[in-house]
Amino acid sequence: MEPVLLKRIDIPGMAEIETAVANGAYANLGKGLGMKPADLLEMVKASGLRGRGGAGFPTGAKWGFAAADPKTPRYLVCNADESEPGTFKDRPILERDPHLLLEAMILSGHAIGAEYGFIYIRGEYADAYRILARAVDQAYAKGFLGKDIQGSGTRFECVVHRGAGAYICGEETALLESIEGRRGQPRNKPPFPASVGLFGKPTVINNVETLANVPFIVEKGAAWFKSIGTEKSAGPKLFCVSGRVNRPGVYELPMGTPLRALIKDVCGGVPGAKRIKAVVPGGVSAAFLGPEDLDVTLDFESVAAAGSMFGSGGVIVLDEDDCIVSATLNIMRFFKHESCGKCTPCREGTYWLYNVLHRIEEGGGRAEDLALLLDIADNISGKSCCPLADGAISCVVSSVKKFRTEYERHISEGGCPFAAREAGAAKA
Amino acid sequence: MSEIVFSETAKREIEKILSRYPTKGAALLPVLHLAQEEFGVLTEGVRAQVARVLDLPPAHVEGVVSFYTLFKTKPTGRHVIWLCQTLSCDLAGTRSLLGHLERRYSLKPGGTTADGRFTLTMAECLGGCGTGPAMMVNWDYHDRLTPERVDEVLKKYD
Ligand SMILES: Cc1cc2nc3c(=O)[nH]c(=O)nc-3n(C[C@H](O)[C@H](O)[C@H](O)COP(=O)(O)O)c2cc1C
Ligand code: SF4
Ligand code: FES
């Protein structure tokens, strides 16, 4: 596949507006802003574009809800929080092609009738924040942002809002709270942001990568977009691969790329030709896949059918010498730290899951602990306000199910059978 | 306690921030970032001043500051190392760096070197998983770390 989203990523200086424009940035504004908003919205609907932030919600449908709400002003919010462990795909766009995102936001704002856009960027992305803030200033200076974009009569204002360290602020309603200047705790839904969102107004929230597709859909049409990927998961996708592969990195491939091909052909396989033990297919909120699942294709439907979640495209590979309990413990430590504390099952449950996993890994596990882990997970599942909680338990439920004997060995041997590698790592 | 006042430049910057949002409250995170830049640490006095400038209840500002990990309420060493401990970096060798930081710099998570040069804070996924282990020193991002690379990087921070 010809690169789409990343096609300009290696051109030096794309963060500067002159270079960006010379290489095609903002080239689709004329066409897009010349279209009636309803037609542009229809085009995105017809393209089959689905959200790249994790949930895969159809973008056009989401836009339609907000566009149909008569309240004004409407807001467009770009989710650049990128905090799902294993995910580092939005960062290249933010740092190396920021004008692509601005063009995308202007066009998307036009489609839904939003004259104000916010980009919520995680606090840790300090470089990206500086680059983006500068790109916004340049876009204003050149008349790509402001009251009358390039004489089109369309208005779009854009503010970059910097987070301050909290994974939960990637959840869309926590993100809105954070922009409004509060603790990032998710709101109860309904009402959904499409009708009561930022500052109480209709709001569309989209991931960076989702939006970045829009200028190309405008340029090449819905049919072109649909021709890439699978029938239900259309378009190009950024995959970020880390862990035990020879060539980790961000790769743009069609939706529906087989997991095995991604690891073996694109990323050069596992170092030392070791066997793959487990793969996290879409950020650590997604359940582990095992070696038996490697033939899955990476699209929303197939990964779900394999018992996990397509998620953010963050693929983490573990090899035969990695300890699944240690990996699960690491993930649970993350969720225990990041639970916002609003719901008791999530706040207390992640704490207890962490404690039980910790004692198993450290050699103090008990025979009844496996049942206990699943019982705690069951008491979290579906009983919390936002999807963080269900994401948090998927590593436990899937690893106990798929790698039960490995847990049992920890318990019967009174410690971690893979401790040698970890001790080596600690000493190095 | 001596009075805490924003510099003239910071005051102008606050005005600019306020003009970008329909509510004063929404300026809180950007103003806290600015205050942290200006004063180094968000002490009780700084937090109270932010509350005054934005007409917010002090308790609200307290709640917000305590929620976000990047807001600093206690003094640290001159440079803060944020070492990523999340899964991909852990696989790539965070633990070896931890061992090294402890042996070479007597630095443990949460601790500060005796000379006040570095504070070590463990961080969650910094978006550099493919080139881990990764860390930030203050706001600078560094990756592909080995114990040797860590020494090289830290040399740049006095
Ligand atoms: C705990 C949690 C963290 C999330 N983090 C992110 C994130 O960092 N970036 C992102 O785009 N979406 C994230 N999401 C998904 C958003 O809530 C939302 O679905 C998404 O931004 C919608 O955009 P899309 O339809 O373009 O994917 C997160 C969701 C949850 C529950
Ligand atoms: S599920 Fe967890 S993260 Fe989500 S709102 Fe409840 S406590 Fe917060
Ligand atoms: S896991 Fe360390 S940067 Fe992502």
XYZ file of C-alpha atoms and ligand atoms in Angstrom:
629
model
C 0.000 0.000 0.000
C 1.182 3.503 -0.826
C 1.528 5.447 2.395
C -1.296 7.898 2.965
C -1.132 9.317 6.484
C 2.641 9.028 6.643
C 3.424 9.978 3.072
C 5.018 13.298 4.056
C 6.395 12.204 7.390
C 10.023 11.945 6.320
C 10.183 15.284 4.567
C 12.370 17.513 6.725
C 10.769 20.701 8.010
C 7.113 19.742 7.523
C 6.291 21.469 10.792
C 7.058 24.779 9.043
C 4.082 26.052 7.126
C 5.973 27.037 3.961
C 7.437 23.566 3.607
C 4.119 22.006 4.497
C 2.213 24.001 1.887
C 4.877 23.310 -0.743
C 4.318 19.616 -0.082
C 0.560 19.622 -0.282
C -0.687 20.603 3.150
C -3.952 22.576 3.050
C -4.304 21.641 -0.632
C -7.700 20.055 0.011
C -9.171 22.988 1.888
C -10.440 24.684 -1.257
C -12.330 21.611 -2.368
C -13.597 20.667 1.094
C -14.722 24.115 2.169
C -16.371 24.524 -1.210
C -18.607 21.564 -0.447
C -21.839 21.901 1.480
C -21.264 20.654 5.061
C -23.949 18.015 4.600
C -22.223 16.695 1.471
C -18.861 16.543 3.209
C -20.426 14.714 6.126
C -22.073 12.306 3.711
C -18.735 11.685 2.045
C -17.084 10.739 5.346
C -20.046 8.510 6.193
C -19.762 6.785 2.832
C -16.035 6.248 3.281
C -16.645 3.893 6.192
C -14.050 5.694 8.350
C -14.128 4.430 11.932
C -12.469 5.884 15.012
C -8.779 5.117 15.455
C -8.719 6.033 19.149
C -9.748 2.588 20.303
C -13.465 2.019 20.009
C -13.898 2.064 16.235
C -17.097 4.072 16.253
C -18.216 5.138 12.747
C -16.963 8.700 12.371
C -19.655 9.922 9.997
C -22.418 8.720 12.305
C -20.830 10.490 15.279
C -20.549 13.674 13.251
C -24.174 13.341 12.172
C -25.448 13.356 15.781
C -23.606 16.567 16.646
C -24.404 18.273 13.344
C -28.098 17.575 13.861
C -28.133 19.185 17.321
C -29.366 22.758 17.012
C -27.420 24.081 20.028
C -24.465 26.320 19.225
C -21.592 26.801 19.314
C -20.517 23.305 18.418
C -17.054 22.078 19.244
C -14.596 19.765 17.580
C -12.080 18.197 19.947
C -9.040 16.301 18.799
C -7.916 13.619 21.203
C -4.115 13.756 21.198
C -3.797 12.290 24.664
C -2.127 9.140 23.316
C -1.480 7.412 26.625
C -2.547 3.830 26.004
C 0.618 1.843 26.743
C 2.115 0.482 23.550
C 0.651 3.296 21.452
C 2.907 5.843 19.782
C 1.281 6.442 16.420
C -0.179 9.927 16.773
C 3.120 11.372 17.861
C 4.778 11.281 14.400
C 1.850 13.243 12.957
C 1.872 15.745 15.817
C 5.611 16.316 15.662
C 6.387 15.849 11.998
C 3.235 16.763 10.068
C 1.190 18.996 12.369
C -0.354 20.937 9.484
C -2.007 17.733 8.279
C -3.903 17.631 11.567
C -4.871 21.314 11.325
C -6.135 20.891 7.761
C -8.087 17.850 8.934
C -9.653 19.779 11.793
C -10.700 22.678 9.591
C -12.407 20.305 7.162
C -14.032 18.279 9.936
C -15.203 21.451 11.661
C -16.803 22.549 8.384
C -18.661 19.240 8.067
C -20.236 19.441 11.533
C -20.664 23.197 11.707
C -18.069 23.679 14.442
C -16.193 26.969 14.434
C -14.073 26.109 17.450
C -11.604 23.301 17.825
C -9.486 22.136 20.720
C -6.550 19.787 20.519
C -6.040 18.026 23.839
C -2.443 16.868 23.981
C -0.953 14.853 26.810
C 1.301 16.856 29.099
C 4.277 14.594 28.500
C 4.340 15.421 24.780
C 6.196 18.655 25.450
C 7.932 18.768 22.060
C 4.752 17.973 20.191
C 2.950 20.675 22.156
C 5.507 23.313 21.193
C 5.485 22.231 17.573
C 1.721 22.175 17.383
C 1.274 25.528 19.130
C 3.710 27.055 16.662
C 1.926 25.422 13.722
C -1.346 26.937 14.941
C 0.234 30.403 15.118
C 1.606 29.993 11.609
C -1.761 28.820 10.300
C -3.419 31.915 11.752
C -0.775 34.136 10.216
C -1.377 32.604 6.783
C -5.142 32.765 7.058
C -5.724 29.016 7.285
C -7.270 29.545 10.694
C -9.473 32.406 11.791
C -12.715 34.153 10.952
C -12.646 33.742 7.189
C -10.396 30.952 6.034
C -8.791 31.874 2.704
C -11.836 33.941 1.798
C -14.130 30.916 1.956
C -16.468 32.466 4.486
C -15.780 29.549 6.828
C -14.547 30.257 10.336
C -12.395 27.944 12.404
C -10.484 28.771 15.565
C -8.111 26.306 17.148
C -6.629 26.044 20.636
C -4.029 23.545 21.816
C -4.776 22.459 25.372
C -2.097 20.686 27.291
C -2.885 17.916 29.758
C -0.860 17.329 32.876
C -0.291 13.625 33.299
C -3.349 11.368 33.647
C -4.124 8.429 31.371
C -7.826 8.686 32.084
C -7.951 12.051 30.303
C -7.868 10.076 27.051
C -11.389 8.936 27.865
C -13.489 11.425 26.010
C -15.613 12.813 28.834
C -12.686 12.949 31.272
C -10.891 14.859 28.533
C -13.725 17.383 28.371
C -13.608 17.797 32.146
C -9.886 18.403 31.881
C -10.316 21.110 29.234
C -12.919 22.752 31.451
C -10.309 22.913 34.199
C -11.353 20.078 36.457
C -10.018 16.735 37.647
C -10.154 14.309 34.740
C -12.986 12.117 35.928
C -15.352 10.642 33.347
C -18.917 11.875 33.168
C -21.902 9.602 33.358
C -23.404 8.928 29.942
C -25.970 9.729 28.634
C -26.058 12.550 27.794
C -23.411 11.905 25.164
C -20.922 14.586 24.150
C -22.554 14.834 20.723
C -25.388 16.725 22.415
C -23.978 17.820 25.803
C -20.222 17.979 25.466
C -17.619 20.669 25.970
C -19.062 23.629 27.908
C -22.427 21.879 27.617
C -22.513 22.160 23.826
C -22.646 19.574 21.029
C -19.148 18.201 20.667
C -17.375 15.745 18.422
C -14.280 14.079 19.838
C -11.961 12.290 17.449
C -8.541 10.774 17.637
C -5.618 12.408 15.764
C -5.305 9.555 13.292
C -9.055 9.434 12.634
C -9.066 13.096 11.669
C -5.860 12.835 9.643
C -7.700 10.634 7.138
C -10.217 13.354 6.300
C -8.138 15.500 3.883
C -7.330 12.382 1.865
C -10.961 11.309 1.768
C -11.787 14.785 0.461
C -9.017 14.518 -2.106
C -9.573 10.996 -3.365
C -13.157 10.234 -2.466
C -15.072 7.776 -0.344
C -14.774 4.911 -2.833
C -10.989 5.130 -2.800
C -10.961 4.948 1.000
C -13.361 2.014 1.040
C -11.150 0.171 -1.410
C -8.424 -0.078 1.255
C -8.773 -2.548 4.113
C -11.722 -4.822 4.767
C -15.383 -4.323 4.087
C -16.263 -3.257 7.625
C -12.903 -1.813 8.622
C -11.897 0.472 5.802
C -8.810 2.515 5.159
C -5.166 2.691 6.121
C -4.106 2.182 9.723
C -1.075 3.091 11.770
C 0.254 0.133 13.721
C 2.836 0.623 16.424
C 4.807 -2.433 17.308
C 6.997 -2.800 20.376
C 8.360 -5.544 22.591
C 10.177 -8.561 21.177
C 10.513 -7.789 17.479
C 13.572 -6.989 15.429
C 12.194 -3.806 13.906
C 9.791 -2.056 16.267
C 8.156 1.110 15.015
C 5.130 2.767 13.449
C 3.920 1.221 10.201
C 1.097 2.277 7.934
C -0.711 -0.732 6.518
C -4.205 -1.536 5.337
C -6.785 -2.503 7.927
C -7.013 -6.268 7.970
C -3.277 -6.913 7.800
C -2.572 -10.360 9.303
C -0.904 -10.171 12.719
C 1.641 -12.819 11.732
C 2.698 -10.844 8.656
C 3.009 -7.667 10.695
C 5.340 -9.338 13.174
C 7.297 -11.540 10.790
C 7.509 -9.662 7.521
C 7.123 -6.035 8.531
C 8.924 -6.136 11.867
C 11.468 -8.802 10.989
C 10.267 -11.412 13.459
C 11.388 -12.083 17.013
C 15.039 -11.602 17.999
C 16.895 -14.884 18.318
C 14.063 -16.571 16.399
C 12.364 -17.228 19.728
C 8.782 -18.369 19.798
C 6.019 -15.873 20.422
C 4.283 -16.426 23.718
C 1.679 -13.692 23.683
C 0.671 -10.557 21.844
C -1.205 -7.524 23.093
C -2.928 -6.466 19.851
C -4.237 -2.985 20.637
C -2.787 -1.348 23.720
C -2.781 -2.891 27.191
C -6.558 -2.542 27.545
C -6.835 -5.328 24.977
C -6.755 -8.969 26.091
C -3.661 -11.069 25.385
C -3.675 -13.211 22.290
C -1.741 -16.479 22.361
C 0.352 -18.275 19.714
C -2.834 -19.971 18.501
C -4.263 -16.574 17.531
C -1.492 -15.340 15.259
C -3.525 -15.850 12.107
C -5.988 -13.189 13.144
C -6.254 -10.242 10.788
C -5.979 -6.821 12.356
C -9.379 -5.237 11.914
C -12.118 -4.428 14.412
C -14.210 -7.536 13.735
C -11.503 -10.170 13.563
C -9.642 -9.151 16.705
C -12.936 -9.043 18.601
C -13.807 -12.496 17.282
C -10.462 -13.732 18.619
C -11.516 -12.570 22.086
C -9.553 -9.345 22.275
C -9.887 -5.814 20.977
C -8.432 -4.043 17.967
C -8.028 -0.953 20.120
C -5.427 1.640 19.285
C -3.146 -0.399 17.017
C -0.513 -0.721 19.738
C 0.932 -4.215 19.306
C 3.234 -5.553 22.042
C 4.980 -8.873 21.458
C 6.169 -11.178 24.261
C 8.462 -14.128 23.555
C 8.780 -17.541 25.184
C 11.161 -16.295 27.871
C 8.910 -13.464 29.003
C 6.826 -14.033 32.112
C 3.112 -13.574 31.575
C 2.507 -12.967 35.281
C 5.135 -10.252 35.333
C 3.609 -8.642 32.244
C 0.116 -8.802 33.738
C 1.422 -7.368 36.992
C 3.049 -4.506 35.096
C -0.211 -3.752 33.290
C -2.199 -3.912 36.515
C 0.201 -1.566 38.264
C -0.507 0.861 35.457
C -4.275 0.609 35.853
C -4.152 0.777 39.652
C -2.210 4.014 39.282
C -4.454 5.411 36.564
C -7.903 4.554 37.928
C -9.473 7.957 38.543
C -11.026 6.748 41.782
C -14.621 7.607 40.976
C -16.063 4.062 41.037
C -15.412 1.697 43.909
C -15.122 -1.510 41.838
C -12.436 0.029 39.628
C -10.550 1.871 42.355
C -10.498 -0.976 44.877
C -10.557 -3.824 42.390
C -7.425 -2.787 40.501
C -5.692 -2.381 43.872
C -6.582 -5.915 44.931
C -5.791 -7.440 41.563
C -2.399 -5.798 41.747
C -1.776 -7.131 45.259
C -2.727 -10.695 44.378
C -0.672 -10.642 41.164
C 2.229 -9.179 43.076
C 2.263 -11.956 45.644
C 2.032 -14.615 42.938
C 4.979 -13.108 41.053
C 6.978 -12.743 44.246
C 6.427 -16.342 45.288
C 3.726 -15.928 47.923
C 0.857 -17.085 45.727
C -1.797 -19.452 47.047
C -3.701 -22.163 45.236
C -6.960 -20.254 45.581
C -5.502 -17.064 44.079
C -6.460 -17.867 40.491
C -10.120 -18.170 41.421
C -9.737 -15.013 43.481
C -8.308 -13.047 40.529
C -11.202 -14.085 38.316
C -13.712 -13.326 41.053
C -12.355 -9.811 41.594
C -12.326 -9.254 37.836
C -15.920 -10.415 37.639
C -16.866 -7.923 40.325
C -15.343 -5.086 38.309
C -16.693 -6.105 34.925
C -19.584 -3.969 33.764
C -19.934 -2.273 37.161
C -18.026 0.916 36.519
C -18.665 4.263 34.931
C -16.170 4.180 32.085
C -14.385 1.581 29.947
C -11.073 1.859 31.836
C -12.269 -0.757 34.297
C -13.103 -3.369 31.683
C -9.839 -2.619 29.934
C -7.997 -3.146 33.200
C -9.291 -6.660 33.761
C -8.787 -7.992 30.259
C -5.096 -8.732 30.854
C -5.923 -10.766 33.962
C -8.858 -12.682 32.560
C -7.079 -13.548 29.319
C -3.760 -14.474 30.889
C -5.302 -16.697 33.564
C -7.351 -18.393 30.869
C -4.593 -18.836 28.299
C -1.569 -19.281 30.543
C -3.011 -20.968 33.602
C -0.113 -23.397 33.952
C 2.309 -20.502 34.117
C 0.428 -19.048 37.074
C 0.299 -22.479 38.679
C 4.051 -22.874 38.311
C 4.617 -19.562 40.084
C 2.501 -20.816 42.943
C 3.891 -24.360 43.168
C 7.520 -23.307 42.669
C 7.185 -20.387 45.060
C 8.470 -17.823 42.602
C 8.916 -16.736 39.027
C 10.242 -19.420 36.639
C 11.524 -16.636 34.390
C 13.358 -14.820 37.143
C 16.727 -15.498 35.504
C 15.981 -13.245 32.547
C 14.572 -10.566 34.786
C 17.527 -10.723 37.164
C 19.815 -10.455 34.151
C 17.874 -7.420 33.016
C 18.129 -5.821 36.432
C 21.858 -6.364 36.619
C 22.912 -5.385 33.115
C 5.175 34.090 53.599
C 6.258 36.637 51.035
C 3.634 37.519 48.498
C 3.626 35.583 45.286
C 3.140 37.663 42.191
C 3.220 36.752 38.556
C 5.699 38.644 36.411
C 4.357 41.151 33.883
C 5.115 38.734 31.043
C 3.215 35.988 32.825
C 0.285 38.332 33.444
C 0.086 39.110 29.742
C 0.296 35.408 28.964
C -2.592 34.754 31.385
C -4.691 37.346 29.585
C -3.960 35.580 26.330
C -4.903 32.221 27.801
C -8.163 33.590 29.169
C -9.112 34.936 25.741
C -9.024 31.417 24.296
C -11.718 29.922 26.520
C -15.366 30.743 27.132
C -14.970 30.194 30.903
C -12.302 31.314 33.356
C -12.165 27.846 34.862
C -10.946 26.337 31.601
C -7.777 28.391 31.886
C -6.781 26.483 35.018
C -4.535 23.838 33.495
C -2.652 26.230 31.213
C -2.247 28.740 34.047
C -0.955 26.016 36.369
C 1.580 25.011 33.723
C 2.594 28.644 33.437
C 2.822 29.051 37.222
C 4.986 25.961 37.467
C 7.293 27.389 34.833
C 7.411 30.709 36.619
C 7.826 29.544 40.211
C 9.247 26.038 39.798
C 6.945 24.466 42.355
C 3.225 24.904 42.882
C 3.496 25.718 46.571
C 0.450 26.470 48.677
C 1.048 30.167 48.085
C 1.265 29.730 44.317
C -1.889 27.617 44.288
C -3.724 30.269 46.279
C -2.538 32.952 43.882
C -3.746 30.938 40.885
C -7.130 30.562 42.579
C -7.304 34.333 43.097
C -6.296 35.193 39.541
C -8.919 32.864 38.088
C -11.659 33.515 40.685
C -11.779 29.848 41.609
C -12.350 28.335 45.051
C -8.940 27.405 46.481
C -10.222 23.903 47.239
C -10.995 23.423 43.555
C -7.455 24.321 42.577
C -6.110 21.968 45.270
C -8.200 19.129 43.904
C -7.049 19.693 40.351
C -3.373 20.051 41.198
C -3.397 16.826 43.200
C -5.072 14.893 40.377
C -2.395 15.395 37.722
C 1.034 13.807 38.049
C 2.963 16.525 36.215
C 2.077 19.252 38.686
C 4.768 19.582 41.292
C 3.845 20.561 44.829
C 7.083 19.604 46.544
C 10.615 20.708 45.800
C 12.662 18.268 43.750
C 16.250 18.049 42.648
C 17.348 20.476 39.944
C 16.383 17.973 37.256
C 13.623 15.413 37.329
C 14.144 12.100 35.595
C 10.886 10.513 34.504
C 11.759 6.907 33.787
C 9.123 4.892 31.954
C 8.268 1.654 33.734
C 5.369 0.502 31.573
C 5.318 -2.827 29.761
C 7.189 -2.164 26.501
C 9.953 -0.272 28.261
C 10.102 -2.886 30.996
C 10.652 -5.523 28.309
C 13.318 -3.328 26.751
C 15.239 -2.934 29.998
C 13.861 -0.371 32.460
C 14.996 -2.600 35.328
C 18.587 -2.537 34.164
C 18.436 1.254 34.192
C 16.947 1.267 37.665
C 19.777 -0.927 38.898
C 22.277 1.358 37.249
C 20.763 4.544 38.651
C 20.858 3.047 42.106
C 24.447 1.788 41.895
C 25.956 4.731 40.092
C 23.909 7.653 41.452
C 22.425 6.174 44.658
C 19.119 7.131 43.115
C 15.939 5.254 43.920
C 12.401 5.948 42.680
C 11.076 8.956 44.550
C 14.541 9.851 45.766
C 16.917 12.735 45.109
C 20.692 12.608 44.773
C 22.647 13.925 47.750
C 23.920 16.863 45.672
C 20.353 17.825 44.760
C 21.017 17.328 41.075
C 18.455 14.665 40.168
C 15.138 13.381 41.395
C 13.962 10.056 40.002
C 10.266 9.610 39.326
C 8.793 6.536 37.696
C 6.579 7.397 34.754
C 3.930 5.570 32.763
C 4.167 5.048 29.003
C 5.720 8.118 27.411
C 4.761 7.224 23.844
C 8.215 5.939 22.992
C 7.517 2.217 23.326
C 9.151 1.269 20.039
C 12.458 2.835 21.024
C 12.405 2.053 24.729
C 13.441 2.196 27.394
C 12.474 5.845 27.365
C 12.707 8.670 29.857
C 12.197 12.372 30.111
C 14.601 14.645 31.898
C 12.509 17.660 32.789
C 10.657 18.051 29.467
C 13.342 16.542 27.226
C 12.649 13.129 25.844
C 15.374 10.470 25.533
C 15.105 6.901 24.313
C 17.029 3.753 23.286
C 18.550 3.934 26.722
C 21.263 1.695 28.051
C 23.195 2.349 31.253
C 25.928 3.973 29.153
C 23.433 6.129 27.260
C 21.905 7.232 30.569
C 25.313 8.427 31.776
C 25.863 10.279 28.534
C 22.453 11.964 28.684
C 22.675 12.891 32.351
C 26.045 14.586 31.796
C 24.166 17.348 30.001
C 22.229 18.271 33.127
C 24.259 20.019 35.818
C -9.363 4.895 29.630
C -9.469 5.381 28.220
C -8.382 5.989 27.619
C -8.452 6.449 26.305
N -7.371 7.047 25.769
C -7.454 7.527 24.498
C -6.354 8.212 23.907
O -5.294 8.371 24.527
N -6.485 8.675 22.643
C -7.644 8.521 21.940
O -7.743 8.971 20.816
N -8.698 7.877 22.463
C -8.637 7.388 23.730
N -9.729 6.768 24.270
C -10.963 6.667 23.466
C -11.810 7.934 23.597
O -12.644 7.837 24.727
C -12.712 8.147 22.390
O -13.398 6.974 22.144
C -11.974 8.542 21.143
O -11.167 9.661 21.363
C -12.950 8.833 20.062
O -12.282 9.166 18.872
P -12.357 8.227 17.598
O -13.798 7.898 17.378
O -11.769 9.037 16.526
O -11.570 7.010 17.931
C -9.660 6.281 25.579
C -10.737 5.647 26.182
C -10.657 5.197 27.479
C -11.828 4.523 28.082
S -14.163 3.006 35.781
Fe -12.300 3.600 36.898
S -11.352 5.191 35.630
Fe -13.469 4.947 34.902
S -14.656 6.472 36.021
Fe -14.719 4.617 37.253
S -12.985 4.764 38.677
Fe -12.664 6.270 37.062
S 6.014 1.709 27.522
Fe 7.595 3.168 27.878
S 7.201 4.620 26.365
Fe 5.535 3.250 26.118
